[in-house]
């Protein structure tokens, strides 16, 4: 018999809830149903049940700093407002000295993670990336370096002429400790062709993640939703991640990324709704039964909805960030950064216990 909370929920969700309670993995059809239901509260209750079984009342955040070393990118994905061509107004690439300065500007803060990503800038050589990692490690020896998406790793392997494994090894030796999600967008060839044809595709993205996990480096995974993708394509994406996680166990967190269209080639598309954003979190929590952490990235969905998302399956709000560029260039209205006190208050006000973590989810005192 189902517990009381299942009494008034959507009939289709009832059988999903029963599967969840019995530890039965959800199918593709179940995944589609999670996105199609209008019973947001019922969906949230099931996701919250799973979230609490793993993390009780705890909600994580990290004291982090973002560093976007260049915005010059040869890929020019149609959904990206951040990238520029070399020489275009506003195009930049930081030297290692400028990176050092940006780190020194905040050296008095207890930063525990550096999140470093950038565009594919053909004027930077492989040594630049090694020097970048070593500079960051020298200035911030106690913070973990979470850097580069699989798109950058593929690019660096071509740039260096090294094999994929050797490229990863050299970056690891220089200080790379973890990798963010990003770059996969939606693991589907139709969406790939339409929106980011120059970027690596589905198979290559999975191949690189596999190699990175084999090298002992954990990564996150993301999904960019709210553009041209269908519900079925979203579910396929989640299932591809789940399958790879069964194999490698190398994913740490999943982060649904809400598409922001301002200043992109898709500026005619409306923003995602609160329904879309909360369903993205809850569906991820329920489909990705082998992922420990689901992040509600407050930068994308706003501080207020991120608080609500903690009761819809999310257990992590990402971090303080301070200087987010990618989503703000595409019109995000959230703050550019939050203080540690603000993060803790947000979590407490949502009824959860804040836990400051490092990149590997160890609590930080
Ligand atoms: O891959 C680009 C996305 C990603 C837009 O792993 C956009 O902890 C919305 O991956 N609207 C980079 N999204 C960000 C990312 C990330 C962020 C926070 C935490 C972690 C983590 C990873 O941003 C890109 C792309 O999917 N993106 N343009 C846009 N207009
Ligand atoms: Fe380049 Fe990444 Fe923007 Fe695509 S999303 S254009 S790869 S910076």
Short mmCIF file of N, CA and C in Angstrom, two decimals, residues 178-279:
data_model
loop_
_atom_site.label_atom_id
_atom_site.label_comp_id
_atom_site.label_asym_id
_atom_site.label_seq_id
_atom_site.Cartn_x
_atom_site.Cartn_y
_atom_site.Cartn_z
N UNK A 178 38.99 18.17 -10.82
CA UNK A 178 37.61 17.81 -11.08
C UNK A 178 37.15 18.55 -12.33
N UNK A 179 36.08 18.08 -12.96
CA UNK A 179 35.55 18.79 -14.13
C UNK A 179 34.08 19.13 -13.95
N UNK A 180 33.70 20.33 -14.40
CA UNK A 180 32.28 20.70 -14.33
C UNK A 180 31.50 19.92 -15.37
N UNK A 181 30.17 20.03 -15.28
CA UNK A 181 29.35 19.50 -16.38
C UNK A 181 29.48 20.49 -17.52
N UNK A 182 28.54 20.49 -18.39
CA UNK A 182 28.59 21.45 -19.49
C UNK A 182 29.13 20.81 -20.74
N UNK A 183 28.69 21.35 -21.87
CA UNK A 183 29.22 20.88 -23.14
C UNK A 183 28.37 19.84 -23.81
N UNK A 184 27.63 19.04 -23.03
CA UNK A 184 26.81 18.00 -23.66
C UNK A 184 25.54 18.62 -24.21
N UNK A 185 25.04 19.61 -23.50
CA UNK A 185 23.80 20.34 -23.81
C UNK A 185 22.61 19.38 -23.83
N UNK A 186 22.32 18.75 -24.98
CA UNK A 186 21.34 17.66 -25.02
C UNK A 186 22.00 16.58 -25.87
N UNK A 187 22.12 15.40 -25.31
CA UNK A 187 22.81 14.32 -26.03
C UNK A 187 21.89 13.77 -27.12
N UNK A 188 21.88 14.47 -28.24
CA UNK A 188 20.95 14.11 -29.31
C UNK A 188 21.44 14.74 -30.61
N UNK A 189 21.50 13.95 -31.68
CA UNK A 189 22.11 14.47 -32.91
C UNK A 189 21.25 15.53 -33.61
N UNK A 190 19.93 15.45 -33.48
CA UNK A 190 19.08 16.48 -34.09
C UNK A 190 19.37 17.85 -33.46
N UNK A 191 19.38 17.88 -32.13
CA UNK A 191 19.61 19.15 -31.42
C UNK A 191 21.05 19.62 -31.68
N UNK A 192 21.96 18.69 -31.72
CA UNK A 192 23.37 19.02 -31.98
C UNK A 192 23.51 19.72 -33.33
N UNK A 193 22.93 19.12 -34.35
CA UNK A 193 23.01 19.69 -35.71
C UNK A 193 22.38 21.08 -35.76
N UNK A 194 21.26 21.24 -35.07
CA UNK A 194 20.51 22.49 -35.16
C UNK A 194 21.15 23.62 -34.34
N UNK A 195 21.73 23.29 -33.21
CA UNK A 195 22.15 24.36 -32.29
C UNK A 195 23.65 24.49 -32.05
N UNK A 196 24.38 23.39 -32.16
CA UNK A 196 25.82 23.51 -31.87
C UNK A 196 26.63 22.56 -32.73
N UNK A 197 26.48 22.71 -34.06
CA UNK A 197 27.07 21.73 -34.98
C UNK A 197 28.59 21.66 -34.93
N UNK A 198 29.25 22.75 -34.49
CA UNK A 198 30.72 22.71 -34.49
C UNK A 198 31.27 22.07 -33.22
N UNK A 199 30.43 21.92 -32.25
CA UNK A 199 30.88 21.35 -30.97
C UNK A 199 30.87 19.81 -31.07
N UNK A 200 31.64 19.16 -30.21
CA UNK A 200 31.65 17.70 -30.22
C UNK A 200 30.23 17.16 -30.02
N UNK A 201 29.97 16.01 -30.58
CA UNK A 201 28.64 15.40 -30.51
C UNK A 201 28.54 14.42 -29.35
N UNK A 202 27.39 13.82 -29.31
CA UNK A 202 26.94 12.86 -28.31
C UNK A 202 28.01 11.80 -27.96
N UNK A 203 28.44 11.06 -29.01
CA UNK A 203 29.34 9.92 -28.78
C UNK A 203 30.68 10.36 -28.21
N UNK A 204 31.22 11.44 -28.79
CA UNK A 204 32.53 11.93 -28.35
C UNK A 204 32.46 12.45 -26.90
N UNK A 205 31.36 13.11 -26.58
CA UNK A 205 31.20 13.63 -25.21
C UNK A 205 31.25 12.47 -24.22
N UNK A 206 30.50 11.41 -24.53
CA UNK A 206 30.47 10.24 -23.63
C UNK A 206 31.85 9.57 -23.56
N UNK A 207 32.53 9.53 -24.71
CA UNK A 207 33.86 8.90 -24.76
C UNK A 207 34.85 9.67 -23.86
N UNK A 208 34.76 11.00 -23.91
CA UNK A 208 35.68 11.80 -23.11
C UNK A 208 35.36 11.65 -21.62
N UNK A 209 34.09 11.68 -21.27
CA UNK A 209 33.74 11.50 -19.85
C UNK A 209 34.28 10.16 -19.35
N UNK A 210 34.11 9.14 -20.17
CA UNK A 210 34.57 7.80 -19.79
C UNK A 210 36.08 7.83 -19.51
N UNK A 211 36.83 8.51 -20.38
CA UNK A 211 38.30 8.57 -20.22
C UNK A 211 38.68 9.38 -18.98
N UNK A 212 37.95 10.46 -18.74
CA UNK A 212 38.24 11.31 -17.58
C UNK A 212 37.95 10.54 -16.28
N UNK A 213 36.83 9.84 -16.25
CA UNK A 213 36.50 9.05 -15.05
C UNK A 213 37.54 7.95 -14.84
N UNK A 214 37.98 7.35 -15.94
CA UNK A 214 38.99 6.28 -15.84
C UNK A 214 40.29 6.83 -15.24
N UNK A 215 40.56 8.10 -15.51
CA UNK A 215 41.78 8.73 -14.98
C UNK A 215 41.60 9.15 -13.52
N UNK A 216 40.43 8.85 -12.94
CA UNK A 216 40.21 9.14 -11.52
C UNK A 216 39.73 10.55 -11.25
N UNK A 217 39.24 11.21 -12.29
CA UNK A 217 38.72 12.58 -12.12
C UNK A 217 37.20 12.53 -12.17
N UNK A 218 36.58 13.05 -11.12
CA UNK A 218 35.10 13.10 -11.10
C UNK A 218 34.63 14.27 -11.95
N UNK A 219 33.46 14.13 -12.51
CA UNK A 219 32.87 15.23 -13.28
C UNK A 219 31.42 15.42 -12.86
N UNK A 220 30.88 16.57 -13.24
CA UNK A 220 29.44 16.77 -13.13
C UNK A 220 28.83 16.55 -14.51
N UNK A 221 27.52 16.57 -14.56
CA UNK A 221 26.83 16.50 -15.85
C UNK A 221 25.71 17.54 -15.84
N UNK A 222 25.39 18.06 -17.00
CA UNK A 222 24.33 19.07 -17.10
C UNK A 222 23.37 18.71 -18.22
N UNK A 223 22.27 19.42 -18.30
CA UNK A 223 21.42 19.36 -19.50
C UNK A 223 20.87 20.78 -19.71
N UNK A 224 21.07 21.30 -20.90
CA UNK A 224 20.53 22.61 -21.25
C UNK A 224 19.11 22.39 -21.79
N UNK A 225 18.12 22.90 -21.07
CA UNK A 225 16.73 22.65 -21.47
C UNK A 225 15.99 23.97 -21.69
N UNK A 226 14.88 23.86 -22.42
CA UNK A 226 14.05 25.04 -22.61
C UNK A 226 14.31 25.75 -23.93
N UNK A 227 14.79 25.02 -24.94
CA UNK A 227 15.01 25.62 -26.27
C UNK A 227 14.22 24.82 -27.29
N UNK A 228 14.86 23.95 -28.08
CA UNK A 228 14.12 23.23 -29.12
C UNK A 228 13.97 21.75 -28.80
N UNK A 229 14.50 21.34 -27.65
CA UNK A 229 14.49 19.90 -27.35
C UNK A 229 13.09 19.42 -26.97
N UNK A 230 12.81 18.15 -27.27
CA UNK A 230 11.51 17.58 -26.90
C UNK A 230 11.65 16.88 -25.54
N UNK A 231 10.51 16.55 -24.98
CA UNK A 231 10.52 15.83 -23.69
C UNK A 231 11.24 14.49 -23.86
N UNK A 232 10.97 13.82 -24.96
CA UNK A 232 11.62 12.52 -25.20
C UNK A 232 13.14 12.68 -25.25
N UNK A 233 13.59 13.74 -25.88
CA UNK A 233 15.04 13.97 -25.97
C UNK A 233 15.64 14.26 -24.59
N UNK A 234 14.89 14.94 -23.75
CA UNK A 234 15.37 15.17 -22.37
C UNK A 234 15.53 13.84 -21.64
N UNK A 235 14.52 13.00 -21.79
CA UNK A 235 14.56 11.72 -21.06
C UNK A 235 15.70 10.85 -21.60
N UNK A 236 15.88 10.84 -22.92
CA UNK A 236 17.00 10.07 -23.49
C UNK A 236 18.34 10.56 -22.92
N UNK A 237 18.45 11.87 -22.77
CA UNK A 237 19.68 12.46 -22.22
C UNK A 237 19.93 11.93 -20.81
N UNK A 238 18.88 11.97 -19.99
CA UNK A 238 19.04 11.50 -18.60
C UNK A 238 19.40 10.02 -18.57
N UNK A 239 18.78 9.26 -19.48
CA UNK A 239 19.05 7.81 -19.48
C UNK A 239 20.47 7.50 -19.95
N UNK A 240 20.98 8.31 -20.89
CA UNK A 240 22.38 8.11 -21.35
C UNK A 240 23.34 8.39 -20.20
N UNK A 241 23.04 9.43 -19.41
CA UNK A 241 23.90 9.73 -18.25
C UNK A 241 23.83 8.62 -17.21
N UNK A 242 22.62 8.14 -16.98
CA UNK A 242 22.41 7.08 -15.97
C UNK A 242 23.18 5.82 -16.36
N UNK A 243 23.14 5.52 -17.66
CA UNK A 243 23.84 4.32 -18.15
C UNK A 243 25.35 4.46 -17.96
N UNK A 244 25.87 5.64 -18.28
CA UNK A 244 27.32 5.84 -18.13
C UNK A 244 27.71 5.83 -16.64
N UNK A 245 26.85 6.37 -15.82
CA UNK A 245 27.14 6.37 -14.37
C UNK A 245 27.17 4.95 -13.82
N UNK A 246 26.30 4.07 -14.34
CA UNK A 246 26.34 2.66 -13.92
C UNK A 246 27.73 2.07 -14.20
N UNK A 247 28.27 2.50 -15.34
CA UNK A 247 29.55 1.94 -15.79
C UNK A 247 30.74 2.53 -15.02
N UNK A 248 30.77 3.87 -14.86
CA UNK A 248 31.99 4.50 -14.32
C UNK A 248 31.87 4.96 -12.87
N UNK A 249 30.68 5.26 -12.43
CA UNK A 249 30.43 5.85 -11.09
C UNK A 249 31.22 7.15 -10.89
N UNK A 250 31.52 7.82 -11.97
CA UNK A 250 32.38 9.01 -11.87
C UNK A 250 31.65 10.34 -11.86
N UNK A 251 30.31 10.33 -12.01
CA UNK A 251 29.59 11.60 -11.94
C UNK A 251 29.32 11.96 -10.49
N UNK A 252 29.49 13.23 -10.20
CA UNK A 252 29.23 13.69 -8.84
C UNK A 252 27.84 14.32 -8.74
N UNK A 253 27.58 15.36 -9.53
CA UNK A 253 26.28 16.03 -9.48
C UNK A 253 25.71 16.22 -10.87
N UNK A 254 24.40 16.33 -10.92
CA UNK A 254 23.72 16.69 -12.17
C UNK A 254 23.10 18.07 -11.98
N UNK A 255 23.23 18.90 -13.01
CA UNK A 255 22.72 20.28 -12.92
C UNK A 255 21.87 20.58 -14.15
N UNK A 256 20.55 20.71 -13.99
CA UNK A 256 19.73 21.15 -15.12
C UNK A 256 20.00 22.64 -15.36
N UNK A 257 20.25 23.02 -16.62
CA UNK A 257 20.55 24.42 -16.94
C UNK A 257 19.42 25.01 -17.77
N UNK A 258 18.75 26.01 -17.22
CA UNK A 258 17.60 26.63 -17.90
C UNK A 258 18.10 27.59 -18.97
N UNK A 259 17.64 27.38 -20.19
CA UNK A 259 18.11 28.22 -21.29
C UNK A 259 17.67 29.68 -21.13
N UNK A 260 18.62 30.59 -21.35
CA UNK A 260 18.35 32.04 -21.36
C UNK A 260 18.63 32.54 -22.77
N UNK A 261 17.66 33.20 -23.39
CA UNK A 261 17.79 33.44 -24.82
C UNK A 261 18.33 34.83 -25.22
N UNK A 262 18.37 35.77 -24.26
CA UNK A 262 18.77 37.14 -24.63
C UNK A 262 20.15 37.15 -25.27
N UNK A 263 20.32 37.95 -26.30
CA UNK A 263 21.62 38.09 -27.00
C UNK A 263 22.10 36.80 -27.67
N UNK A 264 21.19 35.85 -27.89
CA UNK A 264 21.58 34.64 -28.62
C UNK A 264 20.83 34.62 -29.96
N UNK A 265 21.17 33.65 -30.80
CA UNK A 265 20.45 33.53 -32.08
C UNK A 265 19.04 32.96 -31.88
N UNK A 266 18.71 32.63 -30.64
CA UNK A 266 17.38 32.07 -30.35
C UNK A 266 16.59 33.05 -29.47
N UNK A 267 16.85 34.34 -29.66
CA UNK A 267 16.26 35.34 -28.74
C UNK A 267 14.74 35.41 -28.85
N UNK A 268 14.16 34.78 -29.86
CA UNK A 268 12.69 34.75 -29.97
C UNK A 268 12.07 33.78 -28.97
N UNK A 269 12.88 32.90 -28.37
CA UNK A 269 12.31 31.89 -27.46
C UNK A 269 12.02 32.49 -26.09
N UNK A 270 10.87 32.11 -25.50
CA UNK A 270 10.54 32.65 -24.17
C UNK A 270 11.38 31.98 -23.08
N UNK A 271 11.48 32.62 -21.92
CA UNK A 271 12.21 31.97 -20.82
C UNK A 271 11.47 30.73 -20.33
N UNK A 272 12.18 29.87 -19.65
CA UNK A 272 11.53 28.70 -19.05
C UNK A 272 10.61 29.19 -17.92
N UNK A 273 9.60 28.38 -17.59
CA UNK A 273 8.67 28.74 -16.52
C UNK A 273 9.10 28.05 -15.23
N UNK A 274 8.46 28.45 -14.12
CA UNK A 274 8.75 27.80 -12.84
C UNK A 274 8.40 26.31 -12.93
N UNK A 275 7.33 25.98 -13.66
CA UNK A 275 6.94 24.57 -13.84
C UNK A 275 8.08 23.80 -14.51
N UNK A 276 8.62 24.39 -15.61
CA UNK A 276 9.73 23.73 -16.33
C UNK A 276 10.91 23.50 -15.39
N UNK A 277 11.24 24.54 -14.63
CA UNK A 277 12.46 24.48 -13.81
C UNK A 277 12.32 23.47 -12.67
N UNK A 278 11.16 23.45 -12.03
CA UNK A 278 10.98 22.50 -10.92
C UNK A 278 10.85 21.07 -11.44
N UNK A 279 10.18 20.91 -12.59
CA UNK A 279 10.09 19.56 -13.17
C UNK A 279 11.49 19.06 -13.57
#
